[in-house]
CSV table of C-alpha atoms in Angstrom, one decimal:
chain,number,residue,atom,x,y,z
A,1,MET,CA,0.0,0.0,0.0
A,2,TYR,CA,1.2,3.5,-0.8
A,3,ILE,CA,-0.2,7.0,-1.4
A,4,ARG,CA,-0.5,7.7,-5.1
A,5,ASN,CA,0.4,11.0,-6.6
A,6,PRO,CA,-2.4,13.2,-8.2
A,7,VAL,CA,-1.4,12.4,-11.8
A,8,GLU,CA,-1.5,8.6,-11.2
A,9,TRP,CA,-4.8,8.9,-9.4
A,10,SER,CA,-6.3,11.0,-12.2
A,11,LEU,CA,-5.2,8.5,-14.8
A,12,ASP,CA,-6.8,5.7,-12.9
A,13,GLN,CA,-10.1,7.6,-12.5
A,14,LEU,CA,-10.1,8.4,-16.3
A,15,LYS,CA,-9.5,4.7,-17.0
A,16,PHE,CA,-12.3,3.6,-14.7
A,17,ALA,CA,-14.7,6.2,-16.1
A,18,GLY,CA,-13.9,5.2,-19.6
A,19,SER,CA,-14.4,1.5,-19.0
A,20,THR,CA,-17.7,2.2,-17.3
A,21,ILE,CA,-19.0,4.4,-20.0
A,22,GLU,CA,-17.9,2.0,-22.7
A,23,THR,CA,-19.8,-0.8,-21.1
A,24,LEU,CA,-23.0,1.3,-20.6
A,25,VAL,CA,-23.0,2.7,-24.1
A,26,SER,CA,-22.0,-0.3,-26.2
A,27,GLY,CA,-22.9,-3.2,-24.0
A,28,ARG,CA,-20.5,-5.4,-26.0
A,29,ARG,CA,-18.0,-8.0,-24.8
A,30,LEU,CA,-14.9,-8.3,-26.9
A,31,LYS,CA,-12.7,-11.3,-26.9
A,32,GLU,CA,-9.3,-10.9,-25.3
A,33,ASP,CA,-6.9,-8.8,-27.4
A,34,LEU,CA,-4.6,-11.6,-28.5
A,35,LEU,CA,-2.6,-9.3,-30.7
A,36,TRP,CA,-1.6,-7.0,-27.8
A,37,PRO,CA,0.8,-5.4,-28.0
A,38,PRO,CA,0.9,-4.5,-31.7
A,39,ALA,CA,4.2,-3.6,-33.1
A,40,ILE,CA,5.1,0.1,-32.9
A,41,ARG,CA,7.2,1.6,-35.6
A,42,ARG,CA,9.6,4.5,-35.1
A,43,ILE,CA,8.9,7.6,-37.1
A,44,GLY,CA,10.9,10.6,-38.1
A,45,ILE,CA,10.5,14.1,-39.6
A,46,ALA,CA,9.9,12.6,-43.1
A,47,ASP,CA,7.0,10.5,-41.8
A,48,ILE,CA,5.4,13.6,-40.2
A,49,TRP,CA,5.6,15.6,-43.4
A,50,ASP,CA,4.4,12.6,-45.5
A,51,ALA,CA,1.4,12.1,-43.2
A,52,LEU,CA,0.5,15.8,-43.6
A,53,ALA,CA,0.9,15.6,-47.4
A,54,LYS,CA,-1.4,12.6,-47.5
A,55,GLY,CA,-3.8,14.4,-45.2
A,56,PHE,CA,-3.9,17.3,-47.6
A,57,GLU,CA,-4.5,14.9,-50.5
A,58,ASP,CA,-7.5,13.4,-48.7
A,59,PHE,CA,-8.8,16.9,-48.1
A,60,ALA,CA,-8.4,17.8,-51.8
A,61,ALA,CA,-10.1,14.5,-52.9
A,62,PHE,CA,-13.4,15.3,-51.1
A,63,ARG,CA,-13.0,18.9,-50.2
A,64,ASP,CA,-16.6,19.8,-50.6
A,65,ASP,CA,-17.7,17.0,-48.3
A,66,VAL,CA,-15.4,17.8,-45.5
A,67,VAL,CA,-16.0,21.5,-45.7
A,68,LEU,CA,-19.7,20.8,-45.0
A,69,ILE,CA,-18.6,18.9,-41.8
A,70,CYS,CA,-15.8,21.2,-40.7
A,71,VAL,CA,-17.7,24.5,-41.0
A,72,ILE,CA,-19.0,23.7,-37.6
A,73,TYR,CA,-15.6,24.3,-36.0
A,74,PRO,CA,-15.4,28.0,-36.6
A,75,ILE,CA,-19.0,28.4,-35.6
A,76,VAL,CA,-18.4,26.7,-32.3
A,77,GLY,CA,-15.2,28.8,-31.8
A,78,LEU,CA,-17.1,32.0,-32.4
A,79,MET,CA,-19.9,31.0,-30.1
A,80,LEU,CA,-17.3,30.2,-27.3
A,81,ALA,CA,-15.5,33.5,-27.9
A,82,ARG,CA,-18.8,35.4,-27.8
A,83,LEU,CA,-19.7,33.6,-24.6
A,84,ALA,CA,-16.4,34.6,-23.1
A,85,PHE,CA,-16.7,38.2,-24.0
A,86,GLY,CA,-20.4,38.4,-22.9
A,87,TYR,CA,-19.6,37.2,-19.4
A,88,ASP,CA,-16.4,39.1,-18.8
A,89,MET,CA,-14.3,36.0,-19.3
A,90,LEU,CA,-11.9,37.5,-21.8
A,91,PRO,CA,-8.9,35.6,-20.2
A,92,LEU,CA,-10.4,32.3,-21.4
A,93,VAL,CA,-10.5,33.2,-25.1
A,94,PHE,CA,-7.0,32.0,-25.8
A,95,PRO,CA,-7.4,28.9,-23.6
A,96,MET,CA,-10.5,28.1,-25.5
A,97,ALA,CA,-8.7,28.4,-28.8
A,98,SER,CA,-5.7,26.4,-27.7
A,99,GLY,CA,-8.0,23.9,-26.1
A,100,PHE,CA,-9.0,22.7,-29.6
A,101,ALA,CA,-5.8,20.7,-29.5
A,102,LEU,CA,-7.2,18.7,-26.5
A,103,ILE,CA,-10.5,17.7,-28.2
A,104,GLY,CA,-9.3,17.8,-31.8
A,105,PRO,CA,-8.6,14.0,-31.9
A,106,PHE,CA,-12.3,13.3,-31.1
A,107,ALA,CA,-13.5,16.0,-33.5
A,108,GLY,CA,-11.7,14.3,-36.3
A,109,VAL,CA,-13.4,10.9,-35.9
A,110,LEU,CA,-15.5,11.3,-39.1
A,111,LEU,CA,-12.4,12.3,-41.0
A,112,TYR,CA,-10.6,9.1,-39.9
A,113,GLU,CA,-13.4,7.0,-41.3
A,114,MET,CA,-13.4,8.9,-44.6
A,115,SER,CA,-9.6,8.4,-44.9
A,116,ARG,CA,-10.0,4.7,-44.0
A,117,ARG,CA,-12.7,4.2,-46.7
A,118,ARG,CA,-10.6,6.1,-49.3
A,119,GLU,CA,-7.6,3.9,-48.4
A,120,GLN,CA,-9.7,0.8,-49.1
A,121,GLY,CA,-11.0,2.2,-52.4
A,122,LEU,CA,-14.6,2.5,-51.1
A,123,SER,CA,-17.0,5.3,-51.9
A,124,VAL,CA,-16.5,8.4,-49.8
A,125,SER,CA,-18.9,11.2,-48.9
A,126,TRP,CA,-19.7,13.2,-45.9
A,127,GLY,CA,-22.5,10.7,-45.1
A,128,ASP,CA,-20.0,7.8,-45.2
A,129,GLY,CA,-18.1,9.5,-42.4
A,130,PHE,CA,-21.1,9.2,-40.1
A,131,GLY,CA,-21.0,5.5,-40.6
A,132,VAL,CA,-18.7,5.3,-37.6
A,133,VAL,CA,-21.8,5.8,-35.5
A,134,HIS,CA,-22.8,2.2,-36.4
A,135,SER,CA,-19.3,0.8,-35.6
A,136,PRO,CA,-19.1,-1.7,-32.7
A,137,ALA,CA,-16.4,0.6,-31.3
A,138,PHE,CA,-18.7,3.6,-31.1
A,139,GLY,CA,-19.2,3.2,-27.3
A,140,ALA,CA,-15.4,3.2,-26.8
A,141,ILE,CA,-15.0,6.2,-29.1
A,142,LEU,CA,-17.7,8.1,-27.2
A,143,ALA,CA,-16.1,7.2,-23.9
A,144,LEU,CA,-12.7,8.5,-25.0
A,145,GLY,CA,-14.3,11.6,-26.4
A,146,LEU,CA,-15.9,12.4,-23.1
A,147,MET,CA,-12.6,11.9,-21.3
A,148,LEU,CA,-11.0,14.5,-23.7
A,149,MET,CA,-13.9,16.8,-23.1
A,150,ALA,CA,-13.3,16.5,-19.3
A,151,LEU,CA,-9.6,17.4,-19.9
A,152,PHE,CA,-10.7,20.4,-21.9
A,153,LEU,CA,-13.0,21.6,-19.0
A,154,LEU,CA,-10.2,21.0,-16.5
A,155,TRP,CA,-7.9,23.0,-18.7
A,156,LEU,CA,-10.3,25.9,-18.7
A,157,GLY,CA,-10.6,25.7,-14.9
A,158,ALA,CA,-6.9,25.7,-14.5
A,159,ALA,CA,-6.5,28.6,-16.9
A,160,TRP,CA,-9.0,30.7,-14.9
A,161,ALA,CA,-7.3,29.8,-11.7
A,162,ILE,CA,-3.9,30.9,-13.1
A,163,TYR,CA,-5.5,34.2,-14.2
A,164,THR,CA,-7.0,34.7,-10.8
A,165,LEU,CA,-3.7,34.1,-9.1
A,166,THR,CA,-1.8,36.5,-11.4
A,167,LEU,CA,-3.8,39.3,-12.9
A,168,GLY,CA,-7.2,38.6,-11.2
A,169,PRO,CA,-9.5,38.1,-9.6
A,170,GLU,CA,-11.2,41.1,-11.2
A,171,PRO,CA,-12.0,40.7,-14.9
A,172,PRO,CA,-10.1,42.9,-17.3
A,173,SER,CA,-11.7,46.3,-18.1
A,174,SER,CA,-10.9,46.2,-21.9
A,175,ILE,CA,-9.2,44.1,-24.5
A,176,MET,CA,-6.3,46.6,-24.8
A,177,GLY,CA,-5.9,46.8,-21.1
A,178,PHE,CA,-5.8,43.1,-20.8
A,179,ALA,CA,-3.2,42.8,-23.6
A,180,ARG,CA,-1.1,45.5,-21.9
A,181,ASP,CA,-1.2,43.8,-18.5
A,182,VAL,CA,-0.3,40.4,-20.0
A,183,LEU,CA,2.6,41.6,-22.2
A,184,THR,CA,4.2,44.4,-20.1
A,185,THR,CA,3.9,43.4,-16.4
A,186,GLU,CA,5.7,40.9,-14.3
A,187,ARG,CA,2.3,39.3,-13.3
A,188,GLY,CA,1.4,39.1,-17.0
A,189,TRP,CA,4.7,37.3,-17.8
A,190,ALA,CA,4.0,34.9,-14.9
A,191,LEU,CA,0.6,34.2,-16.3
A,192,ILE,CA,2.2,33.4,-19.7
A,193,VAL,CA,4.9,31.1,-18.2
A,194,ILE,CA,2.6,29.2,-15.8
A,195,GLY,CA,-0.2,29.0,-18.4
A,196,VAL,CA,2.0,27.7,-21.2
A,197,GLY,CA,3.6,25.2,-18.8
A,198,THR,CA,0.3,24.0,-17.5
A,199,GLY,CA,-1.2,23.8,-21.0
A,200,PHE,CA,1.8,21.8,-22.1
A,201,LEU,CA,1.1,19.1,-19.5
A,202,PHE,CA,-2.6,18.9,-20.6
A,203,ALA,CA,-1.5,18.7,-24.2
A,204,VAL,CA,1.0,15.9,-23.5
A,205,LEU,CA,-1.7,13.9,-21.6
A,206,SER,CA,-4.2,14.4,-24.4
A,207,LEU,CA,-1.7,13.5,-27.1
A,208,SER,CA,-0.5,10.4,-25.2
A,209,ILE,CA,-3.9,8.8,-24.7
A,210,SER,CA,-5.5,9.8,-28.1
A,211,VAL,CA,-3.0,10.2,-30.9
A,212,VAL,CA,-3.6,6.7,-32.3
A,213,SER,CA,-6.5,5.6,-30.1
A,214,PHE,CA,-9.4,6.8,-32.2
A,215,PRO,CA,-8.0,5.5,-35.6
A,216,MET,CA,-7.2,2.2,-33.9
A,217,LEU,CA,-10.8,1.8,-32.5
A,218,ILE,CA,-12.1,2.5,-36.0
A,219,ASP,CA,-9.7,0.2,-37.7
A,220,ARG,CA,-9.7,-2.8,-35.3
A,221,GLU,CA,-11.9,-4.6,-32.8
A,222,VAL,CA,-10.0,-3.7,-29.6
A,223,ARG,CA,-10.9,-2.6,-26.1
A,224,LEU,CA,-10.7,1.1,-25.2
A,225,ALA,CA,-7.9,0.2,-22.7
A,226,THR,CA,-5.9,-1.5,-25.5
A,227,ALA,CA,-6.2,1.5,-27.8
A,228,VAL,CA,-5.1,3.9,-25.1
A,229,ARG,CA,-2.2,1.7,-24.1
A,230,THR,CA,-1.1,1.4,-27.7
A,231,SER,CA,-1.3,5.2,-28.0
A,232,VAL,CA,0.8,5.7,-24.9
A,233,ALA,CA,3.3,3.1,-26.2
A,234,ALA,CA,3.5,4.9,-29.5
A,235,VAL,CA,4.4,8.2,-27.8
A,236,MET,CA,7.0,6.6,-25.6
A,237,ALA,CA,8.6,4.9,-28.5
A,238,ASN,CA,8.7,8.1,-30.6
A,239,PRO,CA,9.2,11.0,-28.1
A,240,ALA,CA,10.8,13.3,-30.7
A,241,GLY,CA,8.5,12.5,-33.5
A,242,MET,CA,5.4,12.8,-31.4
A,243,ALA,CA,6.7,16.1,-29.9
A,244,LEU,CA,7.1,17.4,-33.5
A,245,TRP,CA,3.6,16.2,-34.4
A,246,GLY,CA,2.1,18.0,-31.3
A,247,PHE,CA,4.0,21.2,-32.2
A,248,VAL,CA,2.7,21.1,-35.7
A,249,VAL,CA,-0.8,20.5,-34.5
A,250,ALA,CA,-0.6,23.4,-32.0
A,251,VAL,CA,0.8,25.9,-34.5
A,252,ALA,CA,-1.7,24.9,-37.1
A,253,LEU,CA,-4.6,25.3,-34.7
A,254,VAL,CA,-3.4,28.7,-33.5
A,255,LEU,CA,-3.0,30.0,-37.1
A,256,GLY,CA,-6.3,28.5,-38.1
A,257,SER,CA,-8.0,30.3,-35.1
A,258,LEU,CA,-6.5,33.7,-35.8
A,259,PRO,CA,-8.8,34.9,-38.6
A,260,ILE,CA,-11.9,34.5,-36.4
A,261,PHE,CA,-11.6,30.7,-36.5
A,262,LEU,CA,-12.3,30.5,-40.2
A,263,GLY,CA,-8.9,28.8,-40.9
A,264,LEU,CA,-10.2,25.8,-39.0
A,265,ILE,CA,-12.3,24.9,-42.0
A,266,VAL,CA,-9.1,23.8,-43.7
A,267,VAL,CA,-6.8,23.1,-40.8
A,268,MET,CA,-9.1,20.7,-39.0
A,269,PRO,CA,-9.7,18.3,-41.9
A,270,VAL,CA,-6.1,18.3,-43.0
A,271,LEU,CA,-4.9,17.4,-39.5
A,272,GLY,CA,-7.7,14.9,-39.1
A,273,HIS,CA,-6.9,13.0,-42.3
A,274,ALA,CA,-3.2,13.3,-41.5
A,275,THR,CA,-3.8,11.7,-38.1
A,276,TRP,CA,-5.1,8.6,-39.8
A,277,HIS,CA,-2.0,8.3,-42.0
A,278,LEU,CA,0.2,8.9,-38.9
A,279,TYR,CA,-1.6,6.0,-37.2
A,280,ARG,CA,-0.8,3.8,-40.2
A,281,LYS,CA,2.9,4.7,-40.0
A,282,VAL,CA,3.2,4.2,-36.3
A,283,VAL,CA,1.1,1.0,-35.6
A,284,ALA,CA,2.0,-2.0,-37.7
A,285,ALA,CA,-0.8,-3.8,-39.5
A,286,ASP,CA,-2.3,-7.0,-38.3
């Protein structure tokens, strides 16, 4: 018996919650995963760029279909930003925008299915992407998506706490005043350093449990725990490659969010399709 640290305890709670939700939603019993652990390949910079290139090819192949799906991302972003401004929660605008990186893997599930179908030479349309709803793994996919949403909400709570401890607790009086306080004061610099560091930890956790989990659940009949363990193993086997992938995703999402989130119409589908191809490179086929 020993006292567990908060991180270990949180991971155990997420695992327990995921298993419970998966059982309640899907009600399925899978046979033991005899192929665990699957072979994990090592990837490099060239593999990252190739996955992005193939992701762009998928986007170009059915651009009209994915735009219909992905137009929801800037709409949601604008709604969140409006909510923040309307309730004097300006400090949460950037955390909301950067938080797309935490829930992005779940938001791309339809795109993974479209890439999978294109890879197999099947017909592909926006309606085919929703075929994942009928997948036996839908319960596991939903459970993992809820876990990422919980991480997103925890990140917003942490971001607000950091603001309260540095520049708060009073809300900023104006956008310009807030920008000035953040960029020109010691408390503002502290907010940046602590906020970026905390956000990095959330991003690492999200990346570790989800970078190949969703594609794997779509591609194979495996348990949620197996998919998550495979994802963590892939990150541990490729720390440099996955760090580069996470950096590319973060930069792309920030750039896509700058012009009032409209860039996400292109950024999200390209990253979503590229994630499928990254999964193919990292996890060996059966």
